[in-house]
Tab-separated table of N, CA and C in Angstrom:
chain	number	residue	atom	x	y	z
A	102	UNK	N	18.594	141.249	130.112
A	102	UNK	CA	18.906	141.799	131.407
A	102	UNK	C	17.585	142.062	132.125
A	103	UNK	N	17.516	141.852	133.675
A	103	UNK	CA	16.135	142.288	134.331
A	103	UNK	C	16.761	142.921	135.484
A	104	UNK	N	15.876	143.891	135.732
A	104	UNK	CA	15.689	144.358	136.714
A	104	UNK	C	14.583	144.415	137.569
A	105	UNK	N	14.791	144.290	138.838
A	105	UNK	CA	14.232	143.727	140.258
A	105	UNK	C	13.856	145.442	140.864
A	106	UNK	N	12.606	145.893	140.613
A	106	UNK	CA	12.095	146.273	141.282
A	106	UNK	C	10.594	146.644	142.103
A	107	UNK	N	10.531	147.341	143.710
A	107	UNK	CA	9.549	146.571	144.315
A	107	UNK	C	9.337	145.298	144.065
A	108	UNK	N	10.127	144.410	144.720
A	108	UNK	CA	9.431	142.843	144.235
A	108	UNK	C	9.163	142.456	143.063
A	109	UNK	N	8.668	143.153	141.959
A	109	UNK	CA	8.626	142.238	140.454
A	109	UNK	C	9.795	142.423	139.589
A	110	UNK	N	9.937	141.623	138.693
A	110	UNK	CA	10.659	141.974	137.357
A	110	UNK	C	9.824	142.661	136.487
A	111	UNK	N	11.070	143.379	136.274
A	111	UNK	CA	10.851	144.395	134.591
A	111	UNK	C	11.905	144.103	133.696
A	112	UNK	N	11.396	143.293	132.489
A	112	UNK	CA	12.829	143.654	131.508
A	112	UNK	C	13.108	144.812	131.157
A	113	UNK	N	14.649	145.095	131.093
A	113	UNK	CA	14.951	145.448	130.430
A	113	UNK	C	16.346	145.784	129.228
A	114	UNK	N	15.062	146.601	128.216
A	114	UNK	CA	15.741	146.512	126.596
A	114	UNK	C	17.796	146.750	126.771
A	115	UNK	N	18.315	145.926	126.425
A	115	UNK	CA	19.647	146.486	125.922
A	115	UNK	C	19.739	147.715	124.581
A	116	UNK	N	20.257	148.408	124.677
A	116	UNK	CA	20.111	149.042	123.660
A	116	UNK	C	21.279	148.458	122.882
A	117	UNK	N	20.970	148.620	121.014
A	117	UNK	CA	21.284	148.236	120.433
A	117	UNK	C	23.144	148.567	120.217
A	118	UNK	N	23.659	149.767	120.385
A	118	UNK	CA	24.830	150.064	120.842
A	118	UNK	C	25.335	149.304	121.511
A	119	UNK	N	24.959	149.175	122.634
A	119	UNK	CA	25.650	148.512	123.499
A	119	UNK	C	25.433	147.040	123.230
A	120	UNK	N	24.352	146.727	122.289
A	120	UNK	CA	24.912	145.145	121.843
A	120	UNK	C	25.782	144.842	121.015
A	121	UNK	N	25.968	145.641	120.031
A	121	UNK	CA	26.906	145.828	118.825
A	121	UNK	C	28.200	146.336	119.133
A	122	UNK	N	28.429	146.653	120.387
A	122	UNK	CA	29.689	147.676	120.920
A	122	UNK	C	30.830	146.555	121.037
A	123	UNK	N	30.747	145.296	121.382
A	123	UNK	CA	31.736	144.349	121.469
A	123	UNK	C	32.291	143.961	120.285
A	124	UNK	N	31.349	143.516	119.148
A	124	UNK	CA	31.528	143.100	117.984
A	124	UNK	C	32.410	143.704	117.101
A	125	UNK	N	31.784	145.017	117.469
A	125	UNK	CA	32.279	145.924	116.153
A	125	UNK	C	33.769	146.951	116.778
A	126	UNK	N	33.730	146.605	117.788
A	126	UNK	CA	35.272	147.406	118.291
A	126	UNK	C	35.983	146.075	117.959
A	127	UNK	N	35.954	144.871	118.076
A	127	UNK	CA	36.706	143.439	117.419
A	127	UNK	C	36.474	143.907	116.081
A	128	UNK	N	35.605	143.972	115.654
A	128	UNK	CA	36.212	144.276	113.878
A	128	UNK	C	37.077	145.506	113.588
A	129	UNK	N	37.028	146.779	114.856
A	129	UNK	CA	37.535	147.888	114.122
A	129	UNK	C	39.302	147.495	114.127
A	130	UNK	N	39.331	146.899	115.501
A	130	UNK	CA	40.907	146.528	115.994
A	130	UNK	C	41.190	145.714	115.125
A	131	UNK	N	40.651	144.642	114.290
A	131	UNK	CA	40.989	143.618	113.500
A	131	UNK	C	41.419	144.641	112.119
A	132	UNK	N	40.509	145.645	111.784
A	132	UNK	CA	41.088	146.292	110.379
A	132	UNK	C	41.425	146.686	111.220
A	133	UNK	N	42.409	147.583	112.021
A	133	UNK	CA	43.717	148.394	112.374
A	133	UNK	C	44.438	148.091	111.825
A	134	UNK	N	44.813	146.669	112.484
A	134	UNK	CA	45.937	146.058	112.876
A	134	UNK	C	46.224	145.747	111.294
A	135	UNK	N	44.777	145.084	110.064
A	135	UNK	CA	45.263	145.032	108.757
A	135	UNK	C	46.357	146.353	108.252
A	136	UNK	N	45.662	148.140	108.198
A	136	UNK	CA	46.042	149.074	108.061
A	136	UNK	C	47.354	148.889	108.170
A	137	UNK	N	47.605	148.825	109.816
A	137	UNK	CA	48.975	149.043	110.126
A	137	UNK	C	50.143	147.899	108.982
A	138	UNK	N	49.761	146.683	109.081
A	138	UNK	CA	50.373	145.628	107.951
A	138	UNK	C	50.343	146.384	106.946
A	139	UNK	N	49.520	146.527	106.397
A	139	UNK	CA	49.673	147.285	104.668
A	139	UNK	C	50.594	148.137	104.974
A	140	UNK	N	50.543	149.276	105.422
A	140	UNK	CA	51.913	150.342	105.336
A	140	UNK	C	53.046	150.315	106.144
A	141	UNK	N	53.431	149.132	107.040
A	141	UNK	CA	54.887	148.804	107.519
A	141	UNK	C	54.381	147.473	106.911
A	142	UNK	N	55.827	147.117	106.119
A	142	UNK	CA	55.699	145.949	105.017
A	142	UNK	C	56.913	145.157	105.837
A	143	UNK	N	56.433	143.847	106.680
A	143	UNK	CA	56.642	142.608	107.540
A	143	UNK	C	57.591	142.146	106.465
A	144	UNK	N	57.617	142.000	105.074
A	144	UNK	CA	58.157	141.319	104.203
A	144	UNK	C	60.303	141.981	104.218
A	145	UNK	N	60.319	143.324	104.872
A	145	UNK	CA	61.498	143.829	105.326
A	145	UNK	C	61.770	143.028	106.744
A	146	UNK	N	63.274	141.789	106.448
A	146	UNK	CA	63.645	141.466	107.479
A	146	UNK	C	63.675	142.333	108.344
A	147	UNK	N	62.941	141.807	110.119
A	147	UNK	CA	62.971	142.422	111.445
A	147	UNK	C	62.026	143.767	111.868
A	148	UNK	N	61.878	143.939	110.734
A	148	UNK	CA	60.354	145.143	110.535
A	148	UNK	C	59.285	145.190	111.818
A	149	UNK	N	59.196	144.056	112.051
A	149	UNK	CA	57.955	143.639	113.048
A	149	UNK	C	58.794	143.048	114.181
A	150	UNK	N	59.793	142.748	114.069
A	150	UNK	CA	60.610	141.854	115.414
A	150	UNK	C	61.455	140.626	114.629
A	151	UNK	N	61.528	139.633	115.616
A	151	UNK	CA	61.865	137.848	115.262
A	151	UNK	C	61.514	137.265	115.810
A	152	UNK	N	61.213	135.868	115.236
A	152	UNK	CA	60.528	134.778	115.851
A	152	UNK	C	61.474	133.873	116.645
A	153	UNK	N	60.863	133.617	117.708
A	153	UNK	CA	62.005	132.896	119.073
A	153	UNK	C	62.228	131.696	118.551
A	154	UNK	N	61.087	130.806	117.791
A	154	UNK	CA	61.077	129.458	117.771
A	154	UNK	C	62.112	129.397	116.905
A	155	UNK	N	62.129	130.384	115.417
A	155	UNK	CA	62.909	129.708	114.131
A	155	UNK	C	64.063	130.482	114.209
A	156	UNK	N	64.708	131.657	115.120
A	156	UNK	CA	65.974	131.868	115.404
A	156	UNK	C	66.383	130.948	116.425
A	157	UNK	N	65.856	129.994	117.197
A	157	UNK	CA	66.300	129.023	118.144
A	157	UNK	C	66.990	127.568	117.031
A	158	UNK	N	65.395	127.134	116.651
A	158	UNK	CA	65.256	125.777	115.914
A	158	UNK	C	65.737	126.050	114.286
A	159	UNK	N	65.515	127.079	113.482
A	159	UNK	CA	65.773	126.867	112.324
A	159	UNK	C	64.527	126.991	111.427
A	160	UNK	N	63.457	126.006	111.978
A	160	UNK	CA	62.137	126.552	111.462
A	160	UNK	C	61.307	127.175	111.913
A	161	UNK	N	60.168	127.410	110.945
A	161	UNK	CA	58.898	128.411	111.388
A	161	UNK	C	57.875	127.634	111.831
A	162	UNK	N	57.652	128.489	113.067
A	162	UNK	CA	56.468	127.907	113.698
A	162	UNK	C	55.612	128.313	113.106
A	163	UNK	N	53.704	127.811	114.316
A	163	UNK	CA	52.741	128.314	112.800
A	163	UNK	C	52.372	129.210	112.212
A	164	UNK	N	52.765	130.386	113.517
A	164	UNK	CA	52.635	132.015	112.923
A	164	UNK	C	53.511	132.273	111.938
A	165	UNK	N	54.788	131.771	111.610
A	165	UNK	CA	55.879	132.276	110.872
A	165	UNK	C	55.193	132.185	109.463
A	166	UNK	N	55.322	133.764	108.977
A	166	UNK	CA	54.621	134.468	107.938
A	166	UNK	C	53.147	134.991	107.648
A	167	UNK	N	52.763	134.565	108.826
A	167	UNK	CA	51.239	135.193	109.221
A	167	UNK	C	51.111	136.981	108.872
A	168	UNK	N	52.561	137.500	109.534
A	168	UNK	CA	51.708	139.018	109.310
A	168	UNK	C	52.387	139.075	107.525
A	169	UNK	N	53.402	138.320	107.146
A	169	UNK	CA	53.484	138.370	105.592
A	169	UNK	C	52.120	138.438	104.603
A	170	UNK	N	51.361	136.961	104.986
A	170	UNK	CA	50.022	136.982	104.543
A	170	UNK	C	49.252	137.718	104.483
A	171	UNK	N	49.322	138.338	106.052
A	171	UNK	CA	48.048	139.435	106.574
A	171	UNK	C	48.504	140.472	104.947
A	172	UNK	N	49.722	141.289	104.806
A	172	UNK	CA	50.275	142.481	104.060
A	172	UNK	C	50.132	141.897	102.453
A	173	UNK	N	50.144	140.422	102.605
A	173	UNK	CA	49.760	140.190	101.065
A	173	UNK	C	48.351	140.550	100.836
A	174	UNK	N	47.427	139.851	101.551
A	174	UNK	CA	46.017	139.975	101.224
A	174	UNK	C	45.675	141.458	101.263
A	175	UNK	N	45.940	142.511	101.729
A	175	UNK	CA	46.214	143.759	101.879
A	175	UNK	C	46.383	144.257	100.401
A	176	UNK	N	47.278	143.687	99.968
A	176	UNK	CA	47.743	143.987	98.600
A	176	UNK	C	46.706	143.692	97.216
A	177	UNK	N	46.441	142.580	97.811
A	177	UNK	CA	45.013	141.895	97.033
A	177	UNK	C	46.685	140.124	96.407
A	178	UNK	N	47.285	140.353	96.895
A	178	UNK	CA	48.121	139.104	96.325
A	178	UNK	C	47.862	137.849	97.299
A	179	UNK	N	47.240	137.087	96.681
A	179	UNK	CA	46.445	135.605	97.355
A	179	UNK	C	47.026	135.300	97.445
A	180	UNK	N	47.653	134.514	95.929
A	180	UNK	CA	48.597	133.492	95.899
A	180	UNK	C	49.791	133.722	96.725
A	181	UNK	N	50.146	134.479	96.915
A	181	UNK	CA	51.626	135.198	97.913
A	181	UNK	C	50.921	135.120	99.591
A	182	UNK	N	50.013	135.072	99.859
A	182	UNK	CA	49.499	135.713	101.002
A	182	UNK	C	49.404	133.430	101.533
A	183	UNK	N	48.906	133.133	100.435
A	183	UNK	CA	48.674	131.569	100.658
A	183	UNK	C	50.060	130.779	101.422
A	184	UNK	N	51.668	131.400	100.329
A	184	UNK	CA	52.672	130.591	100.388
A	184	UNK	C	53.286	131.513	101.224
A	185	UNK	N	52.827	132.038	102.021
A	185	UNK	CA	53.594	132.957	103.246
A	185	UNK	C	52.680	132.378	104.421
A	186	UNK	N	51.907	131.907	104.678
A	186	UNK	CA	51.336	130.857	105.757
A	186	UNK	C	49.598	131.197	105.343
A	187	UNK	N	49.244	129.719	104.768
A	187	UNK	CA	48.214	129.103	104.595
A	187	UNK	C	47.060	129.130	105.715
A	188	UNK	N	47.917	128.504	106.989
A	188	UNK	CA	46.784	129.057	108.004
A	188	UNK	C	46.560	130.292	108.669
A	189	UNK	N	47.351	131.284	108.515
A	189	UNK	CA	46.726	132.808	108.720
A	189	UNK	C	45.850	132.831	107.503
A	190	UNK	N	45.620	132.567	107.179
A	190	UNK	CA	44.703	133.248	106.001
A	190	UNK	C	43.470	132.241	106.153
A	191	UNK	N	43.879	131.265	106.504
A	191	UNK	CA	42.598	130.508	106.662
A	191	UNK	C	41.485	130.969	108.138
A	192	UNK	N	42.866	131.294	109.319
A	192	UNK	CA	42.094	131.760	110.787
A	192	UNK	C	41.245	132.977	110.564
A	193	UNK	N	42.138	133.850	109.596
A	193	UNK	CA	41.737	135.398	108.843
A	193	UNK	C	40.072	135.230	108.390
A	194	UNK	N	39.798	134.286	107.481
A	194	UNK	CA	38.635	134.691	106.734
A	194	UNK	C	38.056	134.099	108.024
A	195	UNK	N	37.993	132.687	108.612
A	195	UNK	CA	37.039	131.826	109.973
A	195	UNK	C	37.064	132.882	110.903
A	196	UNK	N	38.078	133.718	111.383
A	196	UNK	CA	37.961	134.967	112.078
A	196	UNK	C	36.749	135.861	112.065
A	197	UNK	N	36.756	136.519	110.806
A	197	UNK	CA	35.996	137.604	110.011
A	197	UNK	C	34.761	137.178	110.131
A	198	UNK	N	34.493	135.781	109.637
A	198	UNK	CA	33.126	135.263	109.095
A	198	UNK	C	32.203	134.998	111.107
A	199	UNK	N	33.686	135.095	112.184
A	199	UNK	CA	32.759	134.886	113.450
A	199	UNK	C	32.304	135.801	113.940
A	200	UNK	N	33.407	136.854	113.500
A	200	UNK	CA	32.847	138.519	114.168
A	200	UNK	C	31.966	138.805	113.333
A	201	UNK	N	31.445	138.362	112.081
A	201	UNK	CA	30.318	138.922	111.413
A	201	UNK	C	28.879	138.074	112.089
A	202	UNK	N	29.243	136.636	112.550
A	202	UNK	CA	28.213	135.670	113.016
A	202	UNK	C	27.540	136.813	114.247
A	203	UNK	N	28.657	136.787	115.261
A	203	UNK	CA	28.219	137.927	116.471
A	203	UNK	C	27.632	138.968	116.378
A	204	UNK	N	28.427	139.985	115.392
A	204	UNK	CA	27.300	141.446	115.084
A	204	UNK	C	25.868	140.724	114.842
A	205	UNK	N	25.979	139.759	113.872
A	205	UNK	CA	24.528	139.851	113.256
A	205	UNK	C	23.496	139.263	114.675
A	206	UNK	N	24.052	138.354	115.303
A	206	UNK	CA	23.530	137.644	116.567
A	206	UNK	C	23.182	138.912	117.538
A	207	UNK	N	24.059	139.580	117.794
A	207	UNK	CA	23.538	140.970	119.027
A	207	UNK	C	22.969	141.599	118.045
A	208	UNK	N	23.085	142.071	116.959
A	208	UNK	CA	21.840	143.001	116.074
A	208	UNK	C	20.785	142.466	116.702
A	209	UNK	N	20.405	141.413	116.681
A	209	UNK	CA	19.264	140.753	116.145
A	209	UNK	C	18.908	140.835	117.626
A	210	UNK	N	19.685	140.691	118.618
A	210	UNK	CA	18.732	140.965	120.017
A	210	UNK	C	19.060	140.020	120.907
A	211	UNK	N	20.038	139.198	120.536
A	211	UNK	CA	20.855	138.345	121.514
A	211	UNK	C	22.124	138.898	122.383
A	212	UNK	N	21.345	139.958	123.340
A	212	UNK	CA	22.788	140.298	124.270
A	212	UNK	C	23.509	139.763	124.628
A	213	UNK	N	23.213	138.392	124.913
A	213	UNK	CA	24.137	137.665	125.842
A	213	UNK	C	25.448	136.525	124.429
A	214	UNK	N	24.986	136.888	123.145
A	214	UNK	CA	25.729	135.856	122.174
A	214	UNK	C	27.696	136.444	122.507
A	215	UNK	N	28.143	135.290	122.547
A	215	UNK	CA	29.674	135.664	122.158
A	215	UNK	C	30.377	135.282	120.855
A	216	UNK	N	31.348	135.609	120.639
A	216	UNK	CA	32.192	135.411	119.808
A	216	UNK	C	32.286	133.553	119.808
A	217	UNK	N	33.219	133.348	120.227
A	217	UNK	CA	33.175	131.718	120.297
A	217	UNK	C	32.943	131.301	121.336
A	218	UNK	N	32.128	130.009	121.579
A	218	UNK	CA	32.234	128.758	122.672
A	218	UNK	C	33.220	127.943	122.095
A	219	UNK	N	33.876	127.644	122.690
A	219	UNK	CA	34.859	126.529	121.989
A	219	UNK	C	35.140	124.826	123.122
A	220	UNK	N	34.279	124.585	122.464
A	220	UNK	CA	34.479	122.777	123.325
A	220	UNK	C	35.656	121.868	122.809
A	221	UNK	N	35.514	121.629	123.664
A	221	UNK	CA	37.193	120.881	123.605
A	221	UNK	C	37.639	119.805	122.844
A	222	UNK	N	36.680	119.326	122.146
A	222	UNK	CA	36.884	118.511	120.953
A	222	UNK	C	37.288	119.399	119.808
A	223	UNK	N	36.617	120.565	119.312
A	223	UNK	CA	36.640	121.723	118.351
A	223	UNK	C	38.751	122.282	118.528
A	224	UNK	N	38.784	122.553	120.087
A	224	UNK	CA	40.114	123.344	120.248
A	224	UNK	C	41.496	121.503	119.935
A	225	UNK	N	40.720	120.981	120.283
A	225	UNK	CA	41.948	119.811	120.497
A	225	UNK	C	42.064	119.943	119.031
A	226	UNK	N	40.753	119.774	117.563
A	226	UNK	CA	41.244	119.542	116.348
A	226	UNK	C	41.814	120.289	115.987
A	227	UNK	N	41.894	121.931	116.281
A	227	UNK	CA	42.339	122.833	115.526
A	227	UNK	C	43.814	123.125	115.658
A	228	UNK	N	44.197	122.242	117.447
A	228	UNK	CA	45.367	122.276	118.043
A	228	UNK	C	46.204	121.341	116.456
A	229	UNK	N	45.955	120.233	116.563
A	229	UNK	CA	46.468	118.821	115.778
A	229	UNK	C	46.550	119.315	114.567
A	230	UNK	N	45.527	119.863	114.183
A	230	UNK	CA	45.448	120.580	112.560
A	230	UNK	C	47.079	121.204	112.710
A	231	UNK	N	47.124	122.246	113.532
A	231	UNK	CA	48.321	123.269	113.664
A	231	UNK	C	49.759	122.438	113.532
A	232	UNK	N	49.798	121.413	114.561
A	232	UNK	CA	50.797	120.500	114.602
A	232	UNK	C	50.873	120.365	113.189
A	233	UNK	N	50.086	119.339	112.244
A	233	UNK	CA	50.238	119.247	111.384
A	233	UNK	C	50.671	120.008	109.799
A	234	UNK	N	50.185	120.895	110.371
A	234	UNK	CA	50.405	122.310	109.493
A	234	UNK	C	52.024	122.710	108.890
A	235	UNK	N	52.215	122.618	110.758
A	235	UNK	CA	53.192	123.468	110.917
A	235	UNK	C	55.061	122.175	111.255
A	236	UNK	N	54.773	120.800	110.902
A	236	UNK	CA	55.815	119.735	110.674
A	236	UNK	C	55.673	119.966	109.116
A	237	UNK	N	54.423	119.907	108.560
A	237	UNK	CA	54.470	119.742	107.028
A	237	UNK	C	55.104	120.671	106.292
A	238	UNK	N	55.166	121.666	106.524
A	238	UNK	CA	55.515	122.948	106.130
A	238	UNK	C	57.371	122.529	106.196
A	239	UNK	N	57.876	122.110	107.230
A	239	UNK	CA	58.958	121.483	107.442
A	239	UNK	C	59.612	120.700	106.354
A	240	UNK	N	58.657	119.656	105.777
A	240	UNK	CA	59.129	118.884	104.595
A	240	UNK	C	59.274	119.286	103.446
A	241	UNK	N	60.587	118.826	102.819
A	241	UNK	CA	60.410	119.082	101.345
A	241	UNK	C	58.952	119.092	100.509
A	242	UNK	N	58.075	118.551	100.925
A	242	UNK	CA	57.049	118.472	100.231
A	242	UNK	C	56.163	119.486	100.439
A	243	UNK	N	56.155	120.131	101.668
A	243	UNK	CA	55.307	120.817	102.287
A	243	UNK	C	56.207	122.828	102.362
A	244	UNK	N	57.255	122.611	102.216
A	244	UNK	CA	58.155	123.560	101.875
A	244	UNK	C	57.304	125.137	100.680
A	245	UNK	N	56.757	124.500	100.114
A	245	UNK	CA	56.243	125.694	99.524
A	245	UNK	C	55.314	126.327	100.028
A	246	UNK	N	54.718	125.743	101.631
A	246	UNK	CA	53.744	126.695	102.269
A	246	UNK	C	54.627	127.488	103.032
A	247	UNK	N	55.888	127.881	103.365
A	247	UNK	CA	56.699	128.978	103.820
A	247	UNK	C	57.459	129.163	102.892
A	248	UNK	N	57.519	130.592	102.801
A	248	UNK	CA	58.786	131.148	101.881
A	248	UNK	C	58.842	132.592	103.167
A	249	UNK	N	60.162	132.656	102.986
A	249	UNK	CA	60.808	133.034	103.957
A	249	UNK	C	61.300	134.800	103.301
């Protein structure tokens, strides 16, 4: 940041708070929201609501069992947290590991770093990934990444 005065620049320092203040209120809201999962247990039909897509269609879209996962890993149960949706748990840790990229980036003195840039080659794969995810899961074969 600079500031303009009499005619010259002066930098100046961000303080370190206020670089870390974005990051780390995204991590505090991110463990909340775990908290809150661990002690209202998603795994009680309607607990949390219903899903529009798979009371419409029949199946689960790609969130369907995401906050299951979230309350497994909570538990410390992987394997359960895996076959209740594979890609929450995968966005979960790529999540974690970006809000940790950022703190450490504004620690370090980069005010201006964000969370993600995301170019549009990056969002189109992760889109297709999802598609894929979330037909496979559909098939008998792919059936054991939702349990319901």
């Amino acid at each position: 940041m600079t500031t303009i005065q009499r005619g010259r620049a002066e930098a100046t320092e961000v303080s370190f708070a206020r670089r870390v203040r974005g990051p780390a209120l995204t991590a505090a809201a991110g463990a909340g929201a775990l908290v809150l999962l661990h002690f209202r247990d998603p795994h009680q039909s309607g607990s949390w609501g219903f899903c529009p897509f798979l009371e419409v269609t029949g199946h689960p879209c790609p969130l369907c069992g995401g906050l299951r996962a979230m309350n497994d890993l909570t538990r410390g149960h992987i394997g359960d947290a895996l076959t209740s949706n594979a890609a929450a748990v995968f966005i979960l840790i790529a999540g974690a590991a970006l809000i940790v990229r950022w703190f450490v980036r504004r620690a370090r003195g980069e005010a201006n770093a964000v969370l993600l840039t995301t170019p549009k080659l990056a969002t189109a794969i992760f889109a297709v990934a999802m598609v894929i995810f979330t037909v496979y899961r559909w098939t008998p074969w792919g059936n054991w990444l939702y349990q319901a």
